[in-house]
CSV table of C-alpha atoms in Angstrom, one decimal:
chain,number,residue,atom,x,y,z
A,1,MET,CA,-27.7,12.4,42.3
A,2,ARG,CA,-25.0,15.0,42.6
A,3,HIS,CA,-22.3,13.6,44.8
A,4,GLN,CA,-22.2,16.4,47.4
A,5,VAL,CA,-24.1,17.3,50.5
A,6,THR,CA,-26.7,20.0,49.6
A,7,ARG,CA,-27.6,22.9,51.8
A,8,PHE,CA,-30.7,23.8,49.9
A,9,ALA,CA,-34.1,22.3,50.8
A,10,PRO,CA,-35.5,22.1,47.2
A,11,LEU,CA,-32.4,20.3,46.0
A,12,LEU,CA,-32.6,17.8,48.9
A,13,MET,CA,-36.3,17.2,48.2
A,14,ARG,CA,-35.6,16.6,44.5
A,15,SER,CA,-32.9,14.0,45.5
A,16,VAL,CA,-35.3,12.4,48.0
A,17,PHE,CA,-38.2,12.0,45.5
A,18,LYS,CA,-36.2,11.3,42.4
A,19,LYS,CA,-33.4,9.1,43.7
A,20,ILE,CA,-33.7,8.1,47.4
A,21,PHE,CA,-37.3,7.0,47.7
A,22,PRO,CA,-37.3,4.9,44.5
A,23,GLU,CA,-34.1,3.1,45.7
A,24,VAL,CA,-35.8,2.5,49.1
A,25,SER,CA,-38.8,1.0,47.4
A,26,LYS,CA,-36.5,-1.2,45.3
A,27,GLN,CA,-34.7,-2.5,48.5
A,28,LEU,CA,-38.0,-3.0,50.4
A,29,HIS,CA,-39.4,-4.9,47.5
A,30,TYR,CA,-36.4,-7.3,47.8
A,31,TRP,CA,-37.1,-7.8,51.5
A,32,LYS,CA,-40.8,-8.2,51.0
A,33,THR,CA,-40.1,-11.0,48.5
A,34,LYS,CA,-38.0,-12.7,51.2
A,35,ALA,CA,-40.6,-12.1,53.9
A,36,ASP,CA,-43.3,-13.6,51.6
A,37,ALA,CA,-41.3,-16.9,51.7
A,38,ILE,CA,-41.1,-17.2,55.5
A,39,PRO,CA,-42.5,-20.6,56.4
A,40,ASN,CA,-43.9,-19.7,59.9
A,41,ILE,CA,-47.2,-18.0,59.5
A,42,GLU,CA,-46.8,-15.6,62.5
A,43,LEU,CA,-43.3,-14.6,61.6
A,44,ARG,CA,-44.3,-14.1,58.0
A,45,GLU,CA,-47.3,-11.9,58.9
A,46,GLN,CA,-45.3,-9.7,61.3
A,47,ALA,CA,-42.4,-9.3,58.7
A,48,LEU,CA,-44.8,-8.3,56.0
A,49,ALA,CA,-46.8,-6.0,58.3
A,50,SER,CA,-43.6,-4.2,59.4
A,51,ILE,CA,-42.7,-3.5,55.8
A,52,SER,CA,-46.1,-2.3,54.6
A,53,SER,CA,-46.9,-0.1,57.6
A,54,LYS,CA,-43.5,1.3,58.5
A,55,LYS,CA,-42.0,2.0,55.0
A,56,PHE,CA,-41.7,5.7,55.9
A,57,HIS,CA,-39.1,4.8,58.6
A,58,CYS,CA,-36.8,3.5,55.9
A,59,GLN,CA,-37.6,6.5,53.7
A,60,GLY,CA,-36.7,8.9,56.5
A,61,GLY,CA,-33.6,7.1,57.6
A,62,SER,CA,-32.3,6.9,54.0
A,63,VAL,CA,-32.0,10.7,53.8
A,64,TYR,CA,-28.6,10.0,55.5
A,65,SER,CA,-27.4,8.3,52.3
A,66,VAL,CA,-26.8,11.9,51.0
A,67,LEU,CA,-23.8,12.0,53.4
A,68,ALA,CA,-22.3,8.9,51.6
A,69,GLU,CA,-22.1,10.9,48.4
A,70,ALA,CA,-21.0,8.5,45.6
A,71,ARG,CA,-21.8,5.5,47.8
A,72,TRP,CA,-25.4,6.6,48.4
A,73,LYS,CA,-26.9,3.3,47.1
A,74,ASP,CA,-24.7,1.3,49.5
A,75,ALA,CA,-25.8,3.4,52.4
A,76,ILE,CA,-29.4,2.9,51.5
A,77,GLN,CA,-28.9,-0.9,51.4
A,78,PHE,CA,-27.5,-0.8,54.9
A,79,ILE,CA,-30.1,1.7,56.2
A,80,VAL,CA,-33.1,-0.3,54.8
A,81,ALA,CA,-31.8,-3.6,56.1
A,82,TYR,CA,-31.1,-2.3,59.6
A,83,GLN,CA,-34.3,-0.3,59.9
A,84,THR,CA,-36.2,-3.4,58.6
A,85,ILE,CA,-34.7,-5.4,61.5
A,86,SER,CA,-35.8,-2.7,63.9
A,87,ASP,CA,-39.4,-2.5,62.6
A,88,TYR,CA,-39.8,-6.3,62.3
A,89,LEU,CA,-38.6,-6.8,65.9
A,90,ASP,CA,-40.8,-4.0,67.1
A,91,ASN,CA,-43.8,-5.8,65.6
A,92,LEU,CA,-42.7,-9.2,67.1
A,93,CYS,CA,-42.5,-7.6,70.6
A,94,ASP,CA,-45.6,-5.4,70.3
A,95,ARG,CA,-47.9,-8.0,68.8
A,96,SER,CA,-46.4,-11.1,70.4
A,97,THR,CA,-47.9,-13.4,73.0
A,98,SER,CA,-44.5,-13.5,74.6
A,99,LEU,CA,-43.8,-11.1,77.5
A,100,ASP,CA,-40.4,-12.7,78.3
A,101,PRO,CA,-37.5,-10.2,78.6
A,102,LYS,CA,-35.1,-13.0,77.8
A,103,ASP,CA,-36.9,-13.5,74.5
A,104,PHE,CA,-36.8,-9.8,73.7
A,105,ARG,CA,-33.1,-9.5,74.6
A,106,MET,CA,-32.2,-12.4,72.3
A,107,LEU,CA,-34.3,-11.0,69.4
A,108,HIS,CA,-32.4,-7.7,69.7
A,109,GLN,CA,-29.1,-9.5,69.8
A,110,SER,CA,-29.6,-9.4,66.0
A,111,MET,CA,-29.2,-5.6,66.0
A,112,GLU,CA,-25.9,-5.8,67.8
A,113,ASP,CA,-24.7,-8.5,65.5
A,114,ALA,CA,-25.7,-6.4,62.5
A,115,LEU,CA,-23.3,-3.7,63.7
A,116,SER,CA,-20.5,-6.3,64.4
A,117,PRO,CA,-19.1,-7.4,61.0
A,118,ASP,CA,-17.3,-10.5,62.5
A,119,ALA,CA,-20.2,-11.7,64.7
A,120,ALA,CA,-21.7,-15.1,63.8
A,121,VAL,CA,-25.5,-15.1,63.3
A,122,LYS,CA,-27.5,-17.0,65.9
A,123,ASN,CA,-30.9,-18.5,66.5
A,124,TYR,CA,-32.5,-15.2,67.6
A,125,TYR,CA,-35.9,-17.0,68.1
A,126,GLN,CA,-34.6,-19.5,70.6
A,127,PHE,CA,-36.8,-18.3,73.5
A,128,ARG,CA,-40.1,-18.2,71.6
A,129,GLU,CA,-42.4,-20.7,70.1
A,130,ASP,CA,-42.3,-19.4,66.5
A,131,GLN,CA,-39.0,-20.4,65.0
A,132,ASN,CA,-38.7,-20.9,61.2
A,133,ASP,CA,-38.3,-17.7,59.3
A,134,GLY,CA,-36.4,-19.4,56.4
A,135,GLY,CA,-33.3,-17.4,57.2
A,136,TYR,CA,-35.0,-14.0,56.9
A,137,LEU,CA,-33.5,-12.3,60.0
A,138,ASN,CA,-30.1,-13.8,59.4
A,139,ALA,CA,-30.1,-12.5,55.8
A,140,LEU,CA,-30.9,-8.9,57.1
A,141,VAL,CA,-28.1,-9.1,59.7
A,142,GLN,CA,-25.6,-10.4,57.1
A,143,THR,CA,-26.5,-7.7,54.6
A,144,CYS,CA,-25.7,-5.1,57.3
A,145,GLN,CA,-22.4,-6.8,58.2
A,146,GLU,CA,-21.4,-7.0,54.5
A,147,ALA,CA,-22.0,-3.3,54.1
A,148,LEU,CA,-19.9,-2.4,57.2
A,149,ARG,CA,-17.0,-4.6,56.1
A,150,SER,CA,-16.7,-2.3,53.0
A,151,ILE,CA,-16.0,0.8,55.3
A,152,PRO,CA,-12.3,1.1,56.1
A,153,SER,CA,-13.0,3.5,59.0
A,154,TYR,CA,-15.8,1.5,60.6
A,155,GLU,CA,-13.7,0.7,63.7
A,156,MET,CA,-13.8,4.5,64.5
A,157,ILE,CA,-17.5,4.5,64.9
A,158,GLN,CA,-18.4,0.9,65.9
A,159,SER,CA,-18.3,1.6,69.7
A,160,TYR,CA,-20.6,4.7,69.3
A,161,CYS,CA,-23.0,2.7,67.1
A,162,LEU,CA,-23.1,-0.1,69.6
A,163,ARG,CA,-23.7,2.4,72.5
A,164,LEU,CA,-26.8,3.7,70.6
A,165,GLU,CA,-27.9,0.2,69.8
A,166,GLN,CA,-27.5,-0.8,73.4
A,167,LEU,CA,-29.8,2.1,74.5
A,168,TYR,CA,-32.3,1.1,71.8
A,169,SER,CA,-32.3,-2.6,72.8
A,170,ASP,CA,-32.6,-1.9,76.5
A,171,LEU,CA,-35.6,0.3,75.8
A,172,GLN,CA,-37.3,-2.4,73.7
A,173,VAL,CA,-36.8,-5.0,76.4
A,174,HIS,CA,-38.1,-2.8,79.2
A,175,LYS,CA,-41.1,-1.5,77.4
A,176,HIS,CA,-42.5,-4.8,76.1
A,177,VAL,CA,-42.5,-6.8,79.3
A,178,LYS,CA,-45.8,-7.4,81.2
A,179,LYS,CA,-47.7,-4.1,81.7
A,180,GLU,CA,-47.3,-3.7,85.4
A,181,ASP,CA,-43.5,-4.0,85.1
A,182,ARG,CA,-42.9,-1.6,82.3
A,183,ILE,CA,-42.8,1.8,84.0
A,184,PRO,CA,-40.8,0.6,87.1
A,185,ARG,CA,-38.2,-1.0,84.8
A,186,LEU,CA,-38.0,2.2,82.6
A,187,GLU,CA,-37.7,4.5,85.7
A,188,ASN,CA,-35.0,2.3,87.3
A,189,TRP,CA,-33.1,2.2,84.0
A,190,PHE,CA,-33.2,6.0,83.7
A,191,GLN,CA,-31.6,6.3,87.2
A,192,ASN,CA,-28.3,5.2,85.6
A,193,PHE,CA,-28.3,8.2,83.2
A,194,LYS,CA,-30.2,10.9,85.1
A,195,GLU,CA,-27.1,12.7,86.3
A,196,LYS,CA,-25.8,13.1,82.8
A,197,TRP,CA,-29.1,14.3,81.4
A,198,PRO,CA,-30.9,16.0,84.3
A,199,SER,CA,-33.1,18.1,81.9
A,200,LEU,CA,-34.9,14.9,80.8
A,201,SER,CA,-37.7,12.9,82.4
A,202,TRP,CA,-37.6,9.1,82.3
A,203,TYR,CA,-40.1,9.0,79.4
A,204,GLU,CA,-38.1,11.6,77.3
A,205,PHE,CA,-34.9,9.6,77.9
A,206,SER,CA,-36.7,6.5,76.8
A,207,ALA,CA,-38.0,8.2,73.6
A,208,SER,CA,-34.4,9.4,72.9
A,209,SER,CA,-33.2,5.9,73.0
A,210,GLY,CA,-35.7,4.6,70.5
A,211,SER,CA,-34.2,6.2,67.4
A,212,THR,CA,-31.8,4.8,64.8
A,213,LEU,CA,-30.9,8.2,63.3
A,214,GLY,CA,-27.5,8.6,65.1
A,215,ILE,CA,-26.4,5.2,63.7
A,216,PHE,CA,-27.5,6.1,60.2
A,217,CYS,CA,-25.7,9.5,60.4
A,218,MET,CA,-22.4,7.8,61.3
A,219,ILE,CA,-22.7,5.2,58.6
A,220,GLY,CA,-23.5,7.9,56.0
A,221,TYR,CA,-20.4,9.9,56.9
A,222,ALA,CA,-18.2,6.7,57.1
A,223,MET,CA,-19.3,5.5,53.7
A,224,GLY,CA,-18.5,8.9,52.3
A,225,GLY,CA,-15.0,8.6,53.6
A,226,LYS,CA,-15.3,11.6,56.0
A,227,MET,CA,-15.1,9.8,59.3
A,228,ASN,CA,-12.7,10.4,62.2
A,229,VAL,CA,-12.9,9.7,66.0
A,230,SER,CA,-13.7,13.3,66.8
A,231,LEU,CA,-16.6,13.4,64.3
A,232,ALA,CA,-18.0,10.1,65.7
A,233,GLU,CA,-18.1,11.6,69.2
A,234,ASN,CA,-19.6,14.8,68.0
A,235,ILE,CA,-22.4,13.0,66.1
A,236,PHE,CA,-23.2,10.9,69.2
A,237,GLU,CA,-23.4,14.0,71.4
A,238,SER,CA,-25.3,16.0,68.8
A,239,TYR,CA,-27.9,13.3,68.1
A,240,PHE,CA,-28.4,11.9,71.5
A,241,PRO,CA,-30.6,12.8,73.2
A,242,PHE,CA,-32.3,15.7,71.4
A,243,MET,CA,-32.4,14.9,67.7
A,244,GLN,CA,-33.3,11.3,68.4
A,245,GLY,CA,-35.7,12.4,71.2
A,246,LEU,CA,-37.5,14.8,68.9
A,247,HIS,CA,-37.8,12.0,66.3
A,248,ILE,CA,-39.5,9.5,68.6
A,249,LEU,CA,-41.6,12.0,70.5
A,250,LEU,CA,-43.1,13.1,67.1
A,251,ASP,CA,-43.6,9.5,66.3
A,252,TYR,CA,-45.4,8.9,69.6
A,253,TYR,CA,-47.4,12.1,69.2
A,254,ILE,CA,-49.0,11.1,65.9
A,255,ASP,CA,-49.6,7.5,67.2
A,256,GLN,CA,-51.5,8.5,70.4
A,257,GLN,CA,-55.0,7.5,69.2
A,258,GLU,CA,-53.7,4.3,67.6
A,259,ASP,CA,-51.8,3.3,70.8
A,260,LEU,CA,-54.8,4.0,72.9
A,261,GLU,CA,-56.9,1.6,70.8
A,262,GLU,CA,-54.1,-1.1,70.9
A,263,ASP,CA,-53.3,-0.5,74.6
A,264,ASP,CA,-49.7,0.2,73.7
A,265,LEU,CA,-47.3,2.3,75.8
A,266,ASN,CA,-47.1,5.9,74.5
A,267,PHE,CA,-44.6,8.3,76.1
A,268,CYS,CA,-46.6,11.4,75.2
A,269,ASN,CA,-49.3,10.2,77.7
A,270,TYR,CA,-46.9,10.9,80.7
A,271,TYR,CA,-46.9,14.7,80.2
A,272,ARG,CA,-49.1,16.5,82.8
A,273,ASP,CA,-51.4,17.9,80.1
A,274,GLU,CA,-51.4,19.3,76.6
A,275,THR,CA,-49.6,22.5,77.6
A,276,HIS,CA,-46.8,20.5,79.1
A,277,LEU,CA,-46.5,18.4,76.0
A,278,LYS,CA,-46.3,21.5,73.8
A,279,GLU,CA,-43.7,23.1,76.0
A,280,ARG,CA,-41.5,20.0,75.9
A,281,LEU,CA,-41.8,19.5,72.1
A,282,LEU,CA,-40.8,23.1,71.7
A,283,PHE,CA,-37.8,22.5,74.1
A,284,PHE,CA,-36.7,19.5,72.0
A,285,ILE,CA,-37.0,21.5,68.8
A,286,LYS,CA,-34.8,24.3,70.2
A,287,GLN,CA,-32.2,21.9,71.7
A,288,THR,CA,-32.0,19.9,68.5
A,289,ASN,CA,-31.2,22.9,66.5
A,290,LYS,CA,-28.6,24.0,69.0
A,291,SER,CA,-27.0,20.6,69.2
A,292,VAL,CA,-26.2,20.2,65.5
A,293,GLN,CA,-24.5,23.5,65.1
A,294,LEU,CA,-21.0,22.1,65.6
A,295,LEU,CA,-21.4,19.3,63.0
A,296,PRO,CA,-20.0,19.6,59.5
A,297,HIS,CA,-22.8,20.2,56.9
A,298,LYS,CA,-24.8,21.8,59.7
A,299,HIS,CA,-27.4,23.0,57.2
A,300,PHE,CA,-28.0,19.3,56.2
A,301,HIS,CA,-28.6,18.4,59.9
A,302,GLU,CA,-30.9,21.4,60.3
A,303,MET,CA,-32.9,20.2,57.3
A,304,VAL,CA,-33.2,16.7,58.8
A,305,HIS,CA,-34.6,18.4,62.0
A,306,ASN,CA,-36.9,20.5,59.9
A,307,GLY,CA,-37.9,17.4,57.8
A,308,LEU,CA,-38.7,15.4,60.9
A,309,VAL,CA,-41.2,18.0,62.0
A,310,GLY,CA,-42.6,18.4,58.5
A,311,LEU,CA,-42.8,14.7,57.8
A,312,TYR,CA,-44.5,13.5,61.0
A,313,LEU,CA,-47.0,16.4,61.2
A,314,ALA,CA,-48.0,15.6,57.5
A,315,ASP,CA,-49.3,12.2,58.6
A,316,PRO,CA,-53.1,11.8,58.2
A,317,LYS,CA,-53.3,10.6,61.8
A,318,VAL,CA,-52.7,14.1,63.0
A,319,LYS,CA,-56.2,15.2,62.0
A,320,ASP,CA,-57.8,12.7,64.4
A,321,LEU,CA,-55.8,14.2,67.4
A,322,GLN,CA,-57.4,16.7,69.8
A,323,ASN,CA,-56.1,20.2,68.7
A,324,GLY,CA,-53.9,18.4,66.1
A,325,LYS,CA,-54.1,21.3,63.7
A,326,GLN,CA,-53.3,24.0,66.2
A,327,ILE,CA,-50.3,22.0,67.6
A,328,THR,CA,-49.1,21.3,64.0
A,329,ARG,CA,-49.2,25.0,63.2
A,330,MET,CA,-47.3,25.9,66.4
A,331,LEU,CA,-44.6,23.3,65.9
A,332,LEU,CA,-44.1,24.2,62.2
A,333,GLN,CA,-43.8,27.9,63.1
A,334,ALA,CA,-41.2,27.1,65.8
A,335,SER,CA,-39.2,25.0,63.5
A,336,GLY,CA,-39.0,27.6,60.7
A,337,ILE,CA,-39.9,28.0,57.1
A,338,ARG,CA,-38.1,24.9,55.9
A,339,SER,CA,-40.3,22.7,58.1
A,340,THR,CA,-43.4,24.2,56.4
A,341,PHE,CA,-41.7,23.7,53.0
A,342,PHE,CA,-41.1,20.0,53.8
A,343,HIS,CA,-44.6,19.6,55.3
A,344,ILE,CA,-46.4,20.9,52.2
A,345,ASN,CA,-44.2,18.9,49.8
A,346,ILE,CA,-44.6,15.6,51.8
A,347,LYS,CA,-48.4,16.1,52.0
A,348,LEU,CA,-48.5,16.7,48.2
A,349,TYR,CA,-46.3,13.7,47.6
A,350,ASN,CA,-48.5,11.5,49.7
A,351,ARG,CA,-51.6,12.8,48.0
A,352,LEU,CA,-50.2,12.2,44.5
A,353,LYS,CA,-48.9,8.8,45.5
A,354,GLY,CA,-52.4,7.8,46.8
A,355,LYS,CA,-54.0,8.9,43.5
A,356,THR,CA,-51.4,6.9,41.5
A,357,GLN,CA,-52.1,3.8,43.6
A,358,GLU,CA,-55.9,4.2,43.1
A,359,ALA,CA,-55.5,4.5,39.4
């Protein structure tokens, strides 16, 4: 990998397929081996399921390793470990018999500790029946902490990372409690932020809180030695809410059928109708592009935005959605030619990868 931040989509895709994705696979194989050894059956099953079904979360997040330049492998190590915590806890909360907010809060304490290099690891399972993970979650937390201790400028970004983590954890707690309490809790939570982001609904604010991209962006820059307080603030304001919101709304968009079958909360269901959904996705695309213009390497951030649209709409689940093809065409067109470029390349990569696995 050339140790500079490219502004050209073909060069970025080459780095992604030749360098980044193979390193992500290597890191995930390491964590899969650890997950295989978890003594508790339920915890083991959820850890393995989160790795096998959500690999693309780590792949997408690891694009930010480009910002770390020469330390790109160190950035991937952090991103994969942190995203694996996120995906594992999401599985534990989604598929758990527990509906206790105290349990969910304690589980997500691990994500705060992972961003706090001096924090001691804890028994994050203390409020649930399943306990023994053989040190799996603690090892993920400590891997993140070790990576952050190697960043001299980490104190410049820690408070911003923790603000994003707090929003993420609050969301996870509120949306996993018993069904009748979820929407009231999320609506009440949004009242604290409505004045600052009046253009958002409660469900769009919730979606914007559910992404880890802002954290990965800051870590990438910090590992590349390019961080200062002003940049940290600009990244926070540029990524939250619109880049992160676009990310999670696309994720929810492609999962609509799956969430319906699993009876899971899906924020796309709260739009008035399909027309309203399309209007708001287009609004997020426009605002995302606008919000990253003041960042250094703005072409990179524009490509991430384009890549999100291309990546999610390349998912095979889209073909099962009502008017999925038409909405895909509209969103790709609105995002520009690079989104179509990423979309075609990712579909081709997935197809070739599928054939290789069959062989």
